[in-house]
Amino acid sequence: DAGVIQSPRHEVTEMGQEVTLRCKPISGHDYLFWYRQTMMRGLELLIYFNNNVPIDDSGMPEDRFSAKMPNASFSTLKIQPSEPRDSAVYFCASRRRGPEAFFGQGTRLTVV
Amino acid sequence: DQQVKQNSPSLSVQEGRISILNCDYTNSMFDYFLWYKKYPAEGPTFLISISSIKDKNEDGRFTVFLNKSAKHLSLHIVPSQPGDSAVYFCAATGNFGNEKLTFGTGTRLTIIP
């Protein structure tokens, strides 16, 4: 299995632009998580899905952030409009029922 | 409100000695705990876990200890090797692993050759 696949690996965009991060979970995993890594808060959960349905989006910072999971093999995290404080590494992770989640390699987002 | 805390941002240990990484939690509903290891430019990878029904779990050079009364867990690495240099994240969850993972801020471990 190729593992969790995220794209792009790096994204540099100007403030005010729309940014879309993409994730393909491991086949057969029915939970998908979006995390953001910052120095101050470590790995911060933004939102997670179970069987393509959003379960908890309480970590989404504000309305500029949205996430979708149209099918079991694809999810997107969108920021519109982007701001410099959104600069971070964004991780997608997936798992079956049980605690161990498998992470992708992350997308490093820089908003200038 | 940080429910999982790793109060040491960094730690340096001589190769061959013991590395001890600490983690504290505040939520009494947490009953399953995990350690993840992260190298630069890679995603975190699972290292070892422990359920609240145990107080120790060992896997090769890695041992995790859980003190439920103190809401504290620690990861021991013996002996430490240069390849252990990484950022270590502590994570906690409830319902014996079936809830979302809540992570700490991480500890950067550097093994000095």
PDB file of N, CA, C and O in Angstrom, chain A residues 9 31 33 35 37-45 48 56 58 91 95 97-106 108, chain B residues 1-2 32 34 36 38 41-46 49 87 89 93 95-106 108:
ATOM      1  N   ARG A   9       3.204  18.860  -1.965  1.00  0.00           N
ATOM      2  CA  ARG A   9       4.101  18.773  -0.811  1.00  0.00           C
ATOM      3  C   ARG A   9       4.430  20.164  -0.286  1.00  0.00           C
ATOM      4  O   ARG A   9       4.621  20.362   0.921  1.00  0.00           O
ATOM      5  N   TYR A  31     -11.730   6.263   8.701  1.00  0.00           N
ATOM      6  CA  TYR A  31     -11.572   7.537   9.394  1.00  0.00           C
ATOM      7  C   TYR A  31     -10.506   8.358   8.677  1.00  0.00           C
ATOM      8  O   TYR A  31      -9.447   7.818   8.307  1.00  0.00           O
ATOM      9  N   PHE A  33      -8.458  12.232   9.058  1.00  0.00           N
ATOM     10  CA  PHE A  33      -8.191  13.366   9.936  1.00  0.00           C
ATOM     11  C   PHE A  33      -7.347  14.408   9.195  1.00  0.00           C
ATOM     12  O   PHE A  33      -6.449  14.056   8.450  1.00  0.00           O
ATOM     13  N   TYR A  35      -4.827  17.495  10.294  1.00  0.00           N
ATOM     14  CA  TYR A  35      -4.103  18.129  11.398  1.00  0.00           C
ATOM     15  C   TYR A  35      -3.268  19.287  10.844  1.00  0.00           C
ATOM     16  O   TYR A  35      -2.871  19.298   9.685  1.00  0.00           O
ATOM     17  N   GLN A  37       0.298  21.420  12.013  1.00  0.00           N
ATOM     18  CA  GLN A  37       1.412  21.455  12.948  1.00  0.00           C
ATOM     19  C   GLN A  37       1.965  22.862  13.049  1.00  0.00           C
ATOM     20  O   GLN A  37       2.369  23.469  12.051  1.00  0.00           O
ATOM     21  N   THR A  38       1.982  23.382  14.283  1.00  0.00           N
ATOM     22  CA  THR A  38       2.611  24.663  14.556  1.00  0.00           C
ATOM     23  C   THR A  38       3.498  24.512  15.785  1.00  0.00           C
ATOM     24  O   THR A  38       3.328  23.566  16.571  1.00  0.00           O
ATOM     25  N   MET A  39       4.433  25.421  15.944  1.00  0.00           N
ATOM     26  CA  MET A  39       5.330  25.357  17.092  1.00  0.00           C
ATOM     27  C   MET A  39       4.555  25.523  18.391  1.00  0.00           C
ATOM     28  O   MET A  39       4.823  24.850  19.384  1.00  0.00           O
ATOM     29  N   MET A  40       3.586  26.416  18.380  1.00  0.00           N
ATOM     30  CA  MET A  40       2.877  26.740  19.626  1.00  0.00           C
ATOM     31  C   MET A  40       1.903  25.649  20.055  1.00  0.00           C
ATOM     32  O   MET A  40       1.771  25.383  21.250  1.00  0.00           O
ATOM     33  N   ARG A  41       1.244  25.010  19.097  1.00  0.00           N
ATOM     34  CA  ARG A  41       0.151  24.094  19.452  1.00  0.00           C
ATOM     35  C   ARG A  41       0.428  22.648  19.061  1.00  0.00           C
ATOM     36  O   ARG A  41      -0.415  21.773  19.278  1.00  0.00           O
ATOM     37  N   GLY A  42       1.614  22.408  18.512  1.00  0.00           N
ATOM     38  CA  GLY A  42       1.942  21.042  18.114  1.00  0.00           C
ATOM     39  C   GLY A  42       1.048  20.565  16.986  1.00  0.00           C
ATOM     40  O   GLY A  42       0.762  21.300  16.054  1.00  0.00           O
ATOM     41  N   LEU A  43       0.568  19.319  17.079  1.00  0.00           N
ATOM     42  CA  LEU A  43      -0.337  18.756  16.078  1.00  0.00           C
ATOM     43  C   LEU A  43      -1.766  19.028  16.537  1.00  0.00           C
ATOM     44  O   LEU A  43      -2.267  18.409  17.466  1.00  0.00           O
ATOM     45  N   GLU A  44      -2.416  19.899  15.830  1.00  0.00           N
ATOM     46  CA  GLU A  44      -3.738  20.379  16.194  1.00  0.00           C
ATOM     47  C   GLU A  44      -4.770  19.783  15.241  1.00  0.00           C
ATOM     48  O   GLU A  44      -4.659  19.964  14.021  1.00  0.00           O
ATOM     49  N   LEU A  45      -5.772  19.067  15.780  1.00  0.00           N
ATOM     50  CA  LEU A  45      -6.798  18.469  14.928  1.00  0.00           C
ATOM     51  C   LEU A  45      -7.747  19.548  14.413  1.00  0.00           C
ATOM     52  O   LEU A  45      -8.302  20.315  15.191  1.00  0.00           O
ATOM     53  N   TYR A  48     -12.331  15.790  11.473  1.00  0.00           N
ATOM     54  CA  TYR A  48     -12.201  14.408  11.051  1.00  0.00           C
ATOM     55  C   TYR A  48     -13.519  13.855  10.522  1.00  0.00           C
ATOM     56  O   TYR A  48     -14.598  14.343  10.881  1.00  0.00           O
ATOM     57  N   ASP A  56     -16.411  15.875  13.578  1.00  0.00           N
ATOM     58  CA  ASP A  56     -16.024  16.917  14.528  1.00  0.00           C
ATOM     59  C   ASP A  56     -15.189  17.954  13.783  1.00  0.00           C
ATOM     60  O   ASP A  56     -14.086  17.649  13.354  1.00  0.00           O
ATOM     61  N   SER A  58     -14.699  21.039  15.202  1.00  0.00           N
ATOM     62  CA  SER A  58     -14.518  22.087  16.214  1.00  0.00           C
ATOM     63  C   SER A  58     -13.133  22.710  16.170  1.00  0.00           C
ATOM     64  O   SER A  58     -12.920  23.793  16.706  1.00  0.00           O
ATOM     65  N   PHE A  91      -1.218  18.093   7.846  1.00  0.00           N
ATOM     66  CA  PHE A  91      -1.142  16.645   7.691  1.00  0.00           C
ATOM     67  C   PHE A  91      -2.534  16.045   7.559  1.00  0.00           C
ATOM     68  O   PHE A  91      -3.484  16.483   8.221  1.00  0.00           O
ATOM     69  N   ARG A  95      -7.243   5.950   9.381  1.00  0.00           N
ATOM     70  CA  ARG A  95      -7.170   4.729  10.176  1.00  0.00           C
ATOM     71  C   ARG A  95      -8.463   3.936  10.008  1.00  0.00           C
ATOM     72  O   ARG A  95      -9.491   4.452   9.568  1.00  0.00           O
ATOM     73  N   ARG A  97     -10.984   1.339  12.470  1.00  0.00           N
ATOM     74  CA  ARG A  97     -11.404   1.433  13.868  1.00  0.00           C
ATOM     75  C   ARG A  97     -10.223   1.028  14.754  1.00  0.00           C
ATOM     76  O   ARG A  97      -9.572   0.025  14.526  1.00  0.00           O
ATOM     77  N   GLY A  98      -9.928   1.824  15.758  1.00  0.00           N
ATOM     78  CA  GLY A  98      -8.757   1.576  16.609  1.00  0.00           C
ATOM     79  C   GLY A  98      -7.900   2.820  16.654  1.00  0.00           C
ATOM     80  O   GLY A  98      -8.111   3.768  15.914  1.00  0.00           O
ATOM     81  N   PRO A  99      -6.916   2.880  17.523  1.00  0.00           N
ATOM     82  CA  PRO A  99      -6.230   4.127  17.806  1.00  0.00           C
ATOM     83  C   PRO A  99      -5.154   4.562  16.813  1.00  0.00           C
ATOM     84  O   PRO A  99      -4.910   5.753  16.653  1.00  0.00           O
ATOM     85  N   GLU A 100      -4.474   3.614  16.188  1.00  0.00           N
ATOM     86  CA  GLU A 100      -3.298   4.002  15.418  1.00  0.00           C
ATOM     87  C   GLU A 100      -3.672   4.638  14.095  1.00  0.00           C
ATOM     88  O   GLU A 100      -4.278   4.000  13.233  1.00  0.00           O
ATOM     89  N   ALA A 101      -3.284   5.901  13.926  1.00  0.00           N
ATOM     90  CA  ALA A 101      -3.527   6.619  12.677  1.00  0.00           C
ATOM     91  C   ALA A 101      -2.239   6.689  11.874  1.00  0.00           C
ATOM     92  O   ALA A 101      -1.146   6.782  12.430  1.00  0.00           O
ATOM     93  N   PHE A 102      -2.392   6.631  10.544  1.00  0.00           N
ATOM     94  CA  PHE A 102      -1.252   6.676   9.637  1.00  0.00           C
ATOM     95  C   PHE A 102      -1.261   8.030   8.938  1.00  0.00           C
ATOM     96  O   PHE A 102      -2.286   8.432   8.379  1.00  0.00           O
ATOM     97  N   PHE A 103      -0.109   8.687   8.984  1.00  0.00           N
ATOM     98  CA  PHE A 103      -0.013  10.045   8.455  1.00  0.00           C
ATOM     99  C   PHE A 103       0.599  10.099   7.067  1.00  0.00           C
ATOM    100  O   PHE A 103       1.467   9.280   6.726  1.00  0.00           O
ATOM    101  N   GLY A 104       0.179  11.098   6.300  1.00  0.00           N
ATOM    102  CA  GLY A 104       0.853  11.428   5.066  1.00  0.00           C
ATOM    103  C   GLY A 104       2.103  12.249   5.358  1.00  0.00           C
ATOM    104  O   GLY A 104       2.430  12.532   6.515  1.00  0.00           O
ATOM    105  N   GLN A 105       2.792  12.642   4.296  1.00  0.00           N
ATOM    106  CA  GLN A 105       4.048  13.366   4.463  1.00  0.00           C
ATOM    107  C   GLN A 105       3.839  14.854   4.709  1.00  0.00           C
ATOM    108  O   GLN A 105       4.783  15.566   5.026  1.00  0.00           O
ATOM    109  N   GLY A 106       2.603  15.305   4.559  1.00  0.00           N
ATOM    110  CA  GLY A 106       2.298  16.691   4.883  1.00  0.00           C
ATOM    111  C   GLY A 106       2.421  17.633   3.699  1.00  0.00           C
ATOM    112  O   GLY A 106       3.089  17.335   2.699  1.00  0.00           O
ATOM    113  N   ARG A 108       3.503  21.607   3.217  1.00  0.00           N
ATOM    114  CA  ARG A 108       4.021  22.828   3.849  1.00  0.00           C
ATOM    115  C   ARG A 108       3.439  24.026   3.117  1.00  0.00           C
ATOM    116  O   ARG A 108       3.749  24.238   1.939  1.00  0.00           O
TER     117      ARG A 108
ATOM    118  N   ASP B   1      -7.008  25.369  25.226  1.00  0.00           N
ATOM    119  CA  ASP B   1      -6.721  24.553  26.392  1.00  0.00           C
ATOM    120  C   ASP B   1      -5.976  23.285  25.945  1.00  0.00           C
ATOM    121  O   ASP B   1      -6.531  22.436  25.269  1.00  0.00           O
ATOM    122  N   GLN B   2      -4.705  23.163  26.336  1.00  0.00           N
ATOM    123  CA  GLN B   2      -3.887  22.050  25.921  1.00  0.00           C
ATOM    124  C   GLN B   2      -4.147  20.873  26.852  1.00  0.00           C
ATOM    125  O   GLN B   2      -3.718  20.880  28.010  1.00  0.00           O
ATOM    126  N   TYR B  32      -6.250   5.733  26.466  1.00  0.00           N
ATOM    127  CA  TYR B  32      -5.303   5.060  25.574  1.00  0.00           C
ATOM    128  C   TYR B  32      -4.313   6.117  25.116  1.00  0.00           C
ATOM    129  O   TYR B  32      -4.707   7.218  24.743  1.00  0.00           O
ATOM    130  N   LEU B  34      -0.477   7.074  23.035  1.00  0.00           N
ATOM    131  CA  LEU B  34       0.432   6.669  21.975  1.00  0.00           C
ATOM    132  C   LEU B  34       1.609   7.629  21.911  1.00  0.00           C
ATOM    133  O   LEU B  34       1.486   8.814  22.275  1.00  0.00           O
ATOM    134  N   TYR B  36       4.336   9.017  18.976  1.00  0.00           N
ATOM    135  CA  TYR B  36       4.681   9.092  17.570  1.00  0.00           C
ATOM    136  C   TYR B  36       6.050   9.734  17.451  1.00  0.00           C
ATOM    137  O   TYR B  36       6.427  10.596  18.240  1.00  0.00           O
ATOM    138  N   LYS B  38       8.689  11.737  14.671  1.00  0.00           N
ATOM    139  CA  LYS B  38       8.619  12.485  13.416  1.00  0.00           C
ATOM    140  C   LYS B  38      10.001  12.970  13.019  1.00  0.00           C
ATOM    141  O   LYS B  38      10.658  13.702  13.766  1.00  0.00           O
ATOM    142  N   ALA B  41      10.517  16.744   7.401  1.00  0.00           N
ATOM    143  CA  ALA B  41       9.931  16.572   6.071  1.00  0.00           C
ATOM    144  C   ALA B  41       9.191  15.242   5.907  1.00  0.00           C
ATOM    145  O   ALA B  41       8.952  14.800   4.776  1.00  0.00           O
ATOM    146  N   GLU B  42       8.861  14.589   7.015  1.00  0.00           N
ATOM    147  CA  GLU B  42       8.069  13.370   6.955  1.00  0.00           C
ATOM    148  C   GLU B  42       6.877  13.500   7.895  1.00  0.00           C
ATOM    149  O   GLU B  42       6.851  14.347   8.788  1.00  0.00           O
ATOM    150  N   GLY B  43       5.883  12.636   7.688  1.00  0.00           N
ATOM    151  CA  GLY B  43       4.768  12.609   8.619  1.00  0.00           C
ATOM    152  C   GLY B  43       5.116  11.827   9.866  1.00  0.00           C
ATOM    153  O   GLY B  43       6.054  11.031   9.875  1.00  0.00           O
ATOM    154  N   PRO B  44       4.387  12.059  10.960  1.00  0.00           N
ATOM    155  CA  PRO B  44       4.617  11.278  12.177  1.00  0.00           C
ATOM    156  C   PRO B  44       4.356   9.791  11.935  1.00  0.00           C
ATOM    157  O   PRO B  44       3.448   9.435  11.174  1.00  0.00           O
ATOM    158  N   THR B  45       5.133   8.944  12.586  1.00  0.00           N
ATOM    159  CA  THR B  45       4.922   7.501  12.504  1.00  0.00           C
ATOM    160  C   THR B  45       4.727   6.941  13.911  1.00  0.00           C
ATOM    161  O   THR B  45       5.381   7.373  14.864  1.00  0.00           O
ATOM    162  N   PHE B  46       3.839   5.973  14.011  1.00  0.00           N
ATOM    163  CA  PHE B  46       3.510   5.362  15.286  1.00  0.00           C
ATOM    164  C   PHE B  46       4.721   4.627  15.858  1.00  0.00           C
ATOM    165  O   PHE B  46       5.440   3.923  15.136  1.00  0.00           O
ATOM    166  N   SER B  49       2.375   2.223  22.135  1.00  0.00           N
ATOM    167  CA  SER B  49       1.158   2.698  22.790  1.00  0.00           C
ATOM    168  C   SER B  49       0.948   1.962  24.104  1.00  0.00           C
ATOM    169  O   SER B  49       1.633   0.969  24.396  1.00  0.00           O
ATOM    170  N   VAL B  87      11.559  14.405  16.468  1.00  0.00           N
ATOM    171  CA  VAL B  87      10.567  15.015  17.358  1.00  0.00           C
ATOM    172  C   VAL B  87       9.593  13.923  17.786  1.00  0.00           C
ATOM    173  O   VAL B  87       9.105  13.156  16.947  1.00  0.00           O
ATOM    174  N   PHE B  89       6.041  12.989  19.646  1.00  0.00           N
ATOM    175  CA  PHE B  89       4.732  13.499  20.050  1.00  0.00           C
ATOM    176  C   PHE B  89       4.021  12.466  20.912  1.00  0.00           C
ATOM    177  O   PHE B  89       3.947  11.287  20.563  1.00  0.00           O
ATOM    178  N   THR B  93      -6.273   9.409  23.679  1.00  0.00           N
ATOM    179  CA  THR B  93      -7.607   9.238  23.117  1.00  0.00           C
ATOM    180  C   THR B  93      -8.496   8.545  24.140  1.00  0.00           C
ATOM    181  O   THR B  93      -8.000   8.025  25.144  1.00  0.00           O
ATOM    182  N   ASN B  95     -12.287   6.099  24.914  1.00  0.00           N
ATOM    183  CA  ASN B  95     -13.039   4.951  24.416  1.00  0.00           C
ATOM    184  C   ASN B  95     -12.094   3.866  23.909  1.00  0.00           C
ATOM    185  O   ASN B  95     -12.344   3.247  22.882  1.00  0.00           O
ATOM    186  N   PHE B  96     -10.995   3.708  24.625  1.00  0.00           N
ATOM    187  CA  PHE B  96      -9.972   2.712  24.302  1.00  0.00           C
ATOM    188  C   PHE B  96      -9.524   2.767  22.843  1.00  0.00           C
ATOM    189  O   PHE B  96      -9.415   1.757  22.167  1.00  0.00           O
ATOM    190  N   GLY B  97      -9.264   3.989  22.418  1.00  0.00           N
ATOM    191  CA  GLY B  97      -8.656   4.162  21.108  1.00  0.00           C
ATOM    192  C   GLY B  97      -9.612   4.496  19.997  1.00  0.00           C
ATOM    193  O   GLY B  97      -9.191   4.691  18.864  1.00  0.00           O
ATOM    194  N   ASN B  98     -10.882   4.597  20.287  1.00  0.00           N
ATOM    195  CA  ASN B  98     -11.841   4.825  19.221  1.00  0.00           C
ATOM    196  C   ASN B  98     -12.302   6.271  19.088  1.00  0.00           C
ATOM    197  O   ASN B  98     -13.178   6.564  18.283  1.00  0.00           O
ATOM    198  N   GLU B  99     -11.714   7.137  19.884  1.00  0.00           N
ATOM    199  CA  GLU B  99     -11.984   8.568  19.730  1.00  0.00           C
ATOM    200  C   GLU B  99     -10.841   9.208  18.936  1.00  0.00           C
ATOM    201  O   GLU B  99      -9.881   8.559  18.577  1.00  0.00           O
ATOM    202  N   LYS B 100     -10.958  10.517  18.716  1.00  0.00           N
ATOM    203  CA  LYS B 100      -9.902  11.229  17.995  1.00  0.00           C
ATOM    204  C   LYS B 100      -8.644  11.304  18.843  1.00  0.00           C
ATOM    205  O   LYS B 100      -8.699  11.243  20.075  1.00  0.00           O
ATOM    206  N   LEU B 101      -7.491  11.424  18.196  1.00  0.00           N
ATOM    207  CA  LEU B 101      -6.221  11.576  18.886  1.00  0.00           C
ATOM    208  C   LEU B 101      -5.978  13.040  19.201  1.00  0.00           C
ATOM    209  O   LEU B 101      -6.108  13.899  18.328  1.00  0.00           O
ATOM    210  N   THR B 102      -5.615  13.318  20.460  1.00  0.00           N
ATOM    211  CA  THR B 102      -5.212  14.660  20.873  1.00  0.00           C
ATOM    212  C   THR B 102      -3.718  14.621  21.145  1.00  0.00           C
ATOM    213  O   THR B 102      -3.253  13.806  21.949  1.00  0.00           O
ATOM    214  N   PHE B 103      -2.975  15.482  20.465  1.00  0.00           N
ATOM    215  CA  PHE B 103      -1.521  15.459  20.529  1.00  0.00           C
ATOM    216  C   PHE B 103      -0.973  16.556  21.427  1.00  0.00           C
ATOM    217  O   PHE B 103      -1.592  17.610  21.607  1.00  0.00           O
ATOM    218  N   GLY B 104       0.231  16.314  21.935  1.00  0.00           N
ATOM    219  CA  GLY B 104       1.000  17.335  22.613  1.00  0.00           C
ATOM    220  C   GLY B 104       1.789  18.159  21.616  1.00  0.00           C
ATOM    221  O   GLY B 104       1.666  17.978  20.397  1.00  0.00           O
ATOM    222  N   THR B 105       2.609  19.056  22.133  1.00  0.00           N
ATOM    223  CA  THR B 105       3.365  19.978  21.282  1.00  0.00           C
ATOM    224  C   THR B 105       4.682  19.389  20.785  1.00  0.00           C
ATOM    225  O   THR B 105       5.328  19.972  19.940  1.00  0.00           O
ATOM    226  N   GLY B 106       5.077  18.244  21.328  1.00  0.00           N
ATOM    227  CA  GLY B 106       6.276  17.574  20.847  1.00  0.00           C
ATOM    228  C   GLY B 106       7.530  17.924  21.639  1.00  0.00           C
ATOM    229  O   GLY B 106       7.642  18.993  22.231  1.00  0.00           O
ATOM    230  N   ARG B 108      11.743  17.698  20.918  1.00  0.00           N
ATOM    231  CA  ARG B 108      12.808  17.400  19.953  1.00  0.00           C
ATOM    232  C   ARG B 108      13.955  16.725  20.695  1.00  0.00           C
ATOM    233  O   ARG B 108      14.586  17.326  21.570  1.00  0.00           O
TER     234      ARG B 108
END
